[in-house]
Coordinates of C-alpha atoms in Angstrom, one line a residue:
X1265 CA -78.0 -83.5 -12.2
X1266 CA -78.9 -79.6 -12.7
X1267 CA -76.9 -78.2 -10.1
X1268 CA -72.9 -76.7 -9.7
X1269 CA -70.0 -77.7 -7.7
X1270 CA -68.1 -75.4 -6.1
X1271 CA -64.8 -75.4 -6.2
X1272 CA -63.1 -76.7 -3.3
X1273 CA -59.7 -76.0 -1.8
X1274 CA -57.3 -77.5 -3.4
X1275 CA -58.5 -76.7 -7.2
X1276 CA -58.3 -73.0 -5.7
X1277 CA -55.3 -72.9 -5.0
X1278 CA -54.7 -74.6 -8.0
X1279 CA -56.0 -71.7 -10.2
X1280 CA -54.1 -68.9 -8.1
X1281 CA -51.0 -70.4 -9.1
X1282 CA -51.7 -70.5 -12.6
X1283 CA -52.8 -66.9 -12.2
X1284 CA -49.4 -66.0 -10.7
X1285 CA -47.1 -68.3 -13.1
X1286 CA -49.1 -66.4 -16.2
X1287 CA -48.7 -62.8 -14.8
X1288 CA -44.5 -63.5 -14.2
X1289 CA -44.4 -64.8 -17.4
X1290 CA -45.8 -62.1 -19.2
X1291 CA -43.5 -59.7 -17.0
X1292 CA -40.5 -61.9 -17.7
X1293 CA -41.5 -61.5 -21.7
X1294 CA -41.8 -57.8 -21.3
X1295 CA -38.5 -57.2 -19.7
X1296 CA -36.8 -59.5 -22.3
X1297 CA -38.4 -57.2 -25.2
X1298 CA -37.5 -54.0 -23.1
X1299 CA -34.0 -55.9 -22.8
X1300 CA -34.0 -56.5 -26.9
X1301 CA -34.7 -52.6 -27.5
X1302 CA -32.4 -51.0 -25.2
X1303 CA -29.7 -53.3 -26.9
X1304 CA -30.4 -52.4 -30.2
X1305 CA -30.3 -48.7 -29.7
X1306 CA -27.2 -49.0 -28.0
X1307 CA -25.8 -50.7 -30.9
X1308 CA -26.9 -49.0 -33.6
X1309 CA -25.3 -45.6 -31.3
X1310 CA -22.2 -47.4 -31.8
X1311 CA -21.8 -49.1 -34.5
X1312 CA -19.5 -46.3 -36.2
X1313 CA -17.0 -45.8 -33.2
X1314 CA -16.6 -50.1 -33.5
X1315 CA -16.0 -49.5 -37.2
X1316 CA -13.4 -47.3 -36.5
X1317 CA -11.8 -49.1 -34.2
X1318 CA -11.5 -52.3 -36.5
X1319 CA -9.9 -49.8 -39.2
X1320 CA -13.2 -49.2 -41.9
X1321 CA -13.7 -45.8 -42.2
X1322 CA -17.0 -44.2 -43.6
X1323 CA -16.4 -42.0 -46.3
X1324 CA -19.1 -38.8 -46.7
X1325 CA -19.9 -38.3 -50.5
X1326 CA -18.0 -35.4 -52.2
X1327 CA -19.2 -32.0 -52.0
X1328 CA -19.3 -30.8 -55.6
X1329 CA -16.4 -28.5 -55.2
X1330 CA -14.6 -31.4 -54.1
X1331 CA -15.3 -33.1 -57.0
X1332 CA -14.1 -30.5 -59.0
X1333 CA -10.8 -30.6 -57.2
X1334 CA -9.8 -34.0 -57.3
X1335 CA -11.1 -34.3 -61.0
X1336 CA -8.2 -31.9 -61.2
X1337 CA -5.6 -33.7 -59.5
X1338 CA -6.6 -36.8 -61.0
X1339 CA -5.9 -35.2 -64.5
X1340 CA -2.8 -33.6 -63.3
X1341 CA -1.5 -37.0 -62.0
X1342 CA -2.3 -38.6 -65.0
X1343 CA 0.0 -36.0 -67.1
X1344 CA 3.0 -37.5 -66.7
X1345 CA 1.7 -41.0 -67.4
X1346 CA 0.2 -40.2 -70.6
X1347 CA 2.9 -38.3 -71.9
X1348 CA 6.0 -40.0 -70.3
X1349 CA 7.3 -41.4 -73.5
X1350 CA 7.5 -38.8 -75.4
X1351 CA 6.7 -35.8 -74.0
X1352 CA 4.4 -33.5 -72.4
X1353 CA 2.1 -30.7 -73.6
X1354 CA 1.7 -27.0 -74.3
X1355 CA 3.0 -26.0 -70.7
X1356 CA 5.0 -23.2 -69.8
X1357 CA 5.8 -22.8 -66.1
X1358 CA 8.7 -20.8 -63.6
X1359 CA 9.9 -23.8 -61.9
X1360 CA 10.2 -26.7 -64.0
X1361 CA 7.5 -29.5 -63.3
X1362 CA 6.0 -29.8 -59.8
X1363 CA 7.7 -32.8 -58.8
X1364 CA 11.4 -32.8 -58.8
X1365 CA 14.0 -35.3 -60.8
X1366 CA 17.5 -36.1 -59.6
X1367 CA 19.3 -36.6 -63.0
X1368 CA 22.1 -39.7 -62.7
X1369 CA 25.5 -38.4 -62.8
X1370 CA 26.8 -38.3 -66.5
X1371 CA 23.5 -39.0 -68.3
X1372 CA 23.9 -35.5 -70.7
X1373 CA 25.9 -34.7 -73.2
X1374 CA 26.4 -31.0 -73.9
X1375 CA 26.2 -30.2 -77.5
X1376 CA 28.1 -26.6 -77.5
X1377 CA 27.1 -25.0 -81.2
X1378 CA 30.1 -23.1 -82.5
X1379 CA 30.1 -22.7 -86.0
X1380 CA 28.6 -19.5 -87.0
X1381 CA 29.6 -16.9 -88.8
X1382 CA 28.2 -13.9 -86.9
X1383 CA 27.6 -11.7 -89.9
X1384 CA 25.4 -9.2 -87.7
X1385 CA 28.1 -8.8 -85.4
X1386 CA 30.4 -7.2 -87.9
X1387 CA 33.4 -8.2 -86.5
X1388 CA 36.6 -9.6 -88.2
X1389 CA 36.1 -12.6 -86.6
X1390 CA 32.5 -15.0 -85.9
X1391 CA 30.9 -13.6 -82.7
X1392 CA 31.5 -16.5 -80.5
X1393 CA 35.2 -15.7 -80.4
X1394 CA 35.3 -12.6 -79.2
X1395 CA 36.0 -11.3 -76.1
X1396 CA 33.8 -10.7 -73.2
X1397 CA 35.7 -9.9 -69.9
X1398 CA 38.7 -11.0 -71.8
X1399 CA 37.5 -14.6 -72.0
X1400 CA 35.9 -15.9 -75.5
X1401 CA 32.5 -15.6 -75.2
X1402 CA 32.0 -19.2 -76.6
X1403 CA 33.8 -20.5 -73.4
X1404 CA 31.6 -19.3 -70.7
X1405 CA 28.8 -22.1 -71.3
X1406 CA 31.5 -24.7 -72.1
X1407 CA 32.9 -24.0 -68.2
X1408 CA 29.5 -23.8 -67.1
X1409 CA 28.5 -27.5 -68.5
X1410 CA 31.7 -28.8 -67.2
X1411 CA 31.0 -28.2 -63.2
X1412 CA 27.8 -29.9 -63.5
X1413 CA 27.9 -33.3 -63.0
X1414 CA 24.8 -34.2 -65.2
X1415 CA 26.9 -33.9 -68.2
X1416 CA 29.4 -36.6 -69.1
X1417 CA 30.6 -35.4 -71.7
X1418 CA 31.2 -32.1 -74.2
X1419 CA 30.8 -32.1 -77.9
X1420 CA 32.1 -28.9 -79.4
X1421 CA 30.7 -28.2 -83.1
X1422 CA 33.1 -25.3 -84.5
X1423 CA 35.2 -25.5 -87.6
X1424 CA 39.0 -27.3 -86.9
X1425 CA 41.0 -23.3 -87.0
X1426 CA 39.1 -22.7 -83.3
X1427 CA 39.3 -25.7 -81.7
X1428 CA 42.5 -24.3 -79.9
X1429 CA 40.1 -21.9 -78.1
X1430 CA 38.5 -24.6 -76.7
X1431 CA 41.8 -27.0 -75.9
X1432 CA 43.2 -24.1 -73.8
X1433 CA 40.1 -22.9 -72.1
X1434 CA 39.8 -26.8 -71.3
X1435 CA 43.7 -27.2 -70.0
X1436 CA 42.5 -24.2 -67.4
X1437 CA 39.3 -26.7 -65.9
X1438 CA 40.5 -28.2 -62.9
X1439 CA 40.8 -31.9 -63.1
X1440 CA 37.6 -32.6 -61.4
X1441 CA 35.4 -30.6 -64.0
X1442 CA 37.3 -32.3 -67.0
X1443 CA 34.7 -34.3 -68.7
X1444 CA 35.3 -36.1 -71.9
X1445 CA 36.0 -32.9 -75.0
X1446 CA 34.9 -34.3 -78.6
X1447 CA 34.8 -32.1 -81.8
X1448 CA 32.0 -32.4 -84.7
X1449 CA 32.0 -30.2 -87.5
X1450 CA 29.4 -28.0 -88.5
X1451 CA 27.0 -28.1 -91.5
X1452 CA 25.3 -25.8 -93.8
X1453 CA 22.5 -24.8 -91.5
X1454 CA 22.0 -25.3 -88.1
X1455 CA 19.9 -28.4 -88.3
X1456 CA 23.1 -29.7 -90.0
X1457 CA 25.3 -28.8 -86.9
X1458 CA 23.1 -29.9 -84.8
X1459 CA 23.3 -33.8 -86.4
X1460 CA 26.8 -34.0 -86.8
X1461 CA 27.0 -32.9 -83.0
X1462 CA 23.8 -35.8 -82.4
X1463 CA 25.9 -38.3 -84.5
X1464 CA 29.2 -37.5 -82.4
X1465 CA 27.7 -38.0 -79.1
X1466 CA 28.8 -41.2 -77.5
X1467 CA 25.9 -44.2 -77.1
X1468 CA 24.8 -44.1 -73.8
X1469 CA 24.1 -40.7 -73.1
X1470 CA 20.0 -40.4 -72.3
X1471 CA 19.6 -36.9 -72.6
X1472 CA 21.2 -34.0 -75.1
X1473 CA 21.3 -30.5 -74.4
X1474 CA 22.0 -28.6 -77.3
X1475 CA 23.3 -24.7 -76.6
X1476 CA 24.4 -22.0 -78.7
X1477 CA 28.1 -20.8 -77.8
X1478 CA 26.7 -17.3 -77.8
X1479 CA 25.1 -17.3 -74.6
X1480 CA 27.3 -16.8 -72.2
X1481 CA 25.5 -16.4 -69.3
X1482 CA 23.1 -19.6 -69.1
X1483 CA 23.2 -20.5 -65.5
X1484 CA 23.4 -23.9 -63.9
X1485 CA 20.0 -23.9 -62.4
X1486 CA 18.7 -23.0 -65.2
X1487 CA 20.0 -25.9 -67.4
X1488 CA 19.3 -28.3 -64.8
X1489 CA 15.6 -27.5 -64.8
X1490 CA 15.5 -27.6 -68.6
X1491 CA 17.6 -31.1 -68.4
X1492 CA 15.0 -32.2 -65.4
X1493 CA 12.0 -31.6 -68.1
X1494 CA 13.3 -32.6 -70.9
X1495 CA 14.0 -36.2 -69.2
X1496 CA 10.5 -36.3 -68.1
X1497 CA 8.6 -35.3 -71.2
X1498 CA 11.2 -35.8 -74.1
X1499 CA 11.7 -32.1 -75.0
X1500 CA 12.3 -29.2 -72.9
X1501 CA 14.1 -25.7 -73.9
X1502 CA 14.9 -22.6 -71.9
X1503 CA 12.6 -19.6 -72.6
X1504 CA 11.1 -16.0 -71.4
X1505 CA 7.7 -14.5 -71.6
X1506 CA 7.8 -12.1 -74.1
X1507 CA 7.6 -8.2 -72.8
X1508 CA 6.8 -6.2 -75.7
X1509 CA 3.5 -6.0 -77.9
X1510 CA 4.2 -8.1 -81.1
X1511 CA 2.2 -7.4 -83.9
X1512 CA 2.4 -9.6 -87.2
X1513 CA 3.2 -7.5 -90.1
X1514 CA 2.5 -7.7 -94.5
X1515 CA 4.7 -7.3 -97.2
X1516 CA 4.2 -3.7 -97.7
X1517 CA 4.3 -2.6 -93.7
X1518 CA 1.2 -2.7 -92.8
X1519 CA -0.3 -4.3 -89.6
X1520 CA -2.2 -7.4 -90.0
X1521 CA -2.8 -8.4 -86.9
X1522 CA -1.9 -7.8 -82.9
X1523 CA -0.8 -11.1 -81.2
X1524 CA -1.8 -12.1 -77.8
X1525 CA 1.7 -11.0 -75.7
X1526 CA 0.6 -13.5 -73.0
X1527 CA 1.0 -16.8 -75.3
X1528 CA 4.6 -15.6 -76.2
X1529 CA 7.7 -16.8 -75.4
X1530 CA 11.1 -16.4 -76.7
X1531 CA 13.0 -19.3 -76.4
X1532 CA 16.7 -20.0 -75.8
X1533 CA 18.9 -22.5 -75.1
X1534 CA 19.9 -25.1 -73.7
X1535 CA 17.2 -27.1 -75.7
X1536 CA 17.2 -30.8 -73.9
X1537 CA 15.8 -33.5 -76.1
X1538 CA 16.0 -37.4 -75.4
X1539 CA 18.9 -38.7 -78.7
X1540 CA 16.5 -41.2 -79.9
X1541 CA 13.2 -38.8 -80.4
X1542 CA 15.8 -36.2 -81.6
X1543 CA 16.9 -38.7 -84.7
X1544 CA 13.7 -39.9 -85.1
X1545 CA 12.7 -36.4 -85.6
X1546 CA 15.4 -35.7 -88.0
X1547 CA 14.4 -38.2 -90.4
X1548 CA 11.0 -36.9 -90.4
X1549 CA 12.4 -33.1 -91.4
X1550 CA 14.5 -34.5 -94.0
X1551 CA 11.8 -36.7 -95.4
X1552 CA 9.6 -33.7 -95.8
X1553 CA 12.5 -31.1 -96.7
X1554 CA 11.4 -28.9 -93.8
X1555 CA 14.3 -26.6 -92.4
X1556 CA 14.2 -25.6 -89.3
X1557 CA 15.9 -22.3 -86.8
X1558 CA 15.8 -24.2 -83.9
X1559 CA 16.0 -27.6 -82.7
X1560 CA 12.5 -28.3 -80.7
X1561 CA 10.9 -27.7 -83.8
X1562 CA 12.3 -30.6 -85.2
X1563 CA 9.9 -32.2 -82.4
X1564 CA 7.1 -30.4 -83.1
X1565 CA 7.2 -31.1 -86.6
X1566 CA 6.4 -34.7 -86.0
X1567 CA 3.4 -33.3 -84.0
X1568 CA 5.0 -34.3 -81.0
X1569 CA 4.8 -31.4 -77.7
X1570 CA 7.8 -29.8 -76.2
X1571 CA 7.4 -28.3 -72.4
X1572 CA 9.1 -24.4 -72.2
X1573 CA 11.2 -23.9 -68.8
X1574 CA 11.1 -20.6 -67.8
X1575 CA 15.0 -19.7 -67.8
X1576 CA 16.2 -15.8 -67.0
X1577 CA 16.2 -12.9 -69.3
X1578 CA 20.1 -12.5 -68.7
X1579 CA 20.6 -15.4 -71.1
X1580 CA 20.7 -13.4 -73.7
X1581 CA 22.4 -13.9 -77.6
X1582 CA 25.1 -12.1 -78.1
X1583 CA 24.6 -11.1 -81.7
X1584 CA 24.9 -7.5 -82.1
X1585 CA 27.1 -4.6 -80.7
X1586 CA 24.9 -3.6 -78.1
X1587 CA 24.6 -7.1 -77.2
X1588 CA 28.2 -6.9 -76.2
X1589 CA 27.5 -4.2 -73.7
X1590 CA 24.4 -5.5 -72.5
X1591 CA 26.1 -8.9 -71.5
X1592 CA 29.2 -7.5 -70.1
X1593 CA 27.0 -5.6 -67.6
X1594 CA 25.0 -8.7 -67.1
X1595 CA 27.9 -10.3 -66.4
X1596 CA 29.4 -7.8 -63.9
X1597 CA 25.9 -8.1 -61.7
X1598 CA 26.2 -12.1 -61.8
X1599 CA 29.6 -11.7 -60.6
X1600 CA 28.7 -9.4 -58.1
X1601 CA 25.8 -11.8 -56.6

């Protein structure tokens, strides 16, 4: 009809509603997404205290040095695991291995070697025998095995005309230090004492710790340490940093060579071996005709390693007549402590 309406009242008020219902809405929206943000930035703020609290903990990557020292630890660790059949390797130490080992009561036998001659001595009589403090030298370490209740028992290798030195210094133990005394002969060399000792040992001992009747002034600590590694690793002997320069010699005198003082040690005994590696190790020796001066080697010749426990330079060999003075002033400071 070519003109307009205009609007009339009630479709007015109509469109001022709308307006209003539009405008809330869009507020409502906009506090509901202000709502949505504030929460989310709370949460995120603490998401790592409500991780803690439910017991998840987040670990910061390892600084390289850190790395470093637990690649360390981890390879420590794994020592013993590696080599706890049969034995650990190249280690030399003051305190035995870090971790300490009660030893069951009983589980050693003491294999005292008594059958030398002592020709360096130059005495009437082998070196062992003699007197130091009026007591036979060879006697010392037996009393000193028998108040240690590791050992269960004491095998004695010495020919049968001084086994009475041993029977009387034995009637003197007191009763509680009395373990089982059993005699082997000795052999040719010292390998050969050594395995008539091994053979005489009774079955159930785990560990043997094999010691040379002329040192007289092994300590108990010191044994126990040696007994402690030995059970770990499979092989264990007493031994001291060397203190002089050692140089390796020719035939005709001259000097070949200067050795590196600081990877020497002179060992000693006790030499603690498990029995089983020990005659597994013998056969090997004997298949191959090698001899042997002491009896870790017999481990090392089946390519097998043996751990040195650092023992005391007062456990020295009596061998010669100095030695005699040297000990019996050794002796007089131990007793004096």
């Amino acid at each position: 009809f070519g003109f307009e309406m205009a609007p009339g009242p009630l479709t007015m008020a109509r469109i001022r509603r709308s307006t209003l219902g539009l405008t809330a809405s869009t507020i409502v929206l906009f506090l509901v997404l202000a709502a949505v943000c504030v929460l989310h930035r709370t949460a995120s703020r603490l998401s790592p205290s409500l991780g803690r609290a439910s017991g998840t903990t987040r670990r910061n990557a390892p600084t390289t040095s850190q790395s470093r020292v637990a690649a360390r630890i981890g390879f420590l660790e794994a020592i013993p695991r590696k080599w706890g059949q049969r034995g650990r390797s190249l280690v030399a130490h003051a305190g035995g291995l870090d971790d300490e080992l009660s030893l069951p009561g009983g589980c050693v036998s003491a294999i005292i070697l008594a059958g030398g001659v002592g020709k360096r001595m130059g005495a009437a009589i082998p070196k062992q025998y003699l007197e130091l403090s009026g007591q036979p030298i060879a006697t010392y370490s037996m009393e000193t095995f028998s108040q240690m209740e590791e050992i269960g028992e004491l095998v004695v290798v010495c020919n049968e005309e001084w086994e009475h030195v041993f029977d009387e210094a034995y009637a003197s133990l007191p009763a509680a230090d009395k373990k089982p005394l059993v005699f082997a002969r000795p052999g040719a060399e010292r390998q050969d004492s050594v395995f008539n000792g091994l053979q005489a040992c009774r079955g159930g001992a785990q560990l043997v710790a094999i010691h040379d009747s002329a040192r007289p002034l092994v300590t108990k600590d010191d044994c126990r340490r040696c007994m402690a590694d030995g059970m770990k690793v499979g092989a264990a002997v007493l031994g001291v940093p060397v203190k002089p320069t050692i140089k390796q010699v020719n035939a005709d005198g001259t000097v070949e060579k200067t050795l590196t003082r600081s990877k020497l040690w002179e060992v000693q005994t006790p030499q603690c071996i498990k029995p089983g590696l020990l005659k597994e190790g013998f056969e090997v020796v004997r298949a191959r005709n090698i001899e042997v001066t002491d009896d870790v080697s017999i481990i090392e010749a089946m390519g097998l390693p043996v751990l040195i426990t650092q023992g005391s330079y007062t456990n020295i060999k009596v061998t010669t007549p100095e030695d005699m003075s040297v000990a019996q002033r050794f002796l007089n400071d131990l007793r004096a402590e």
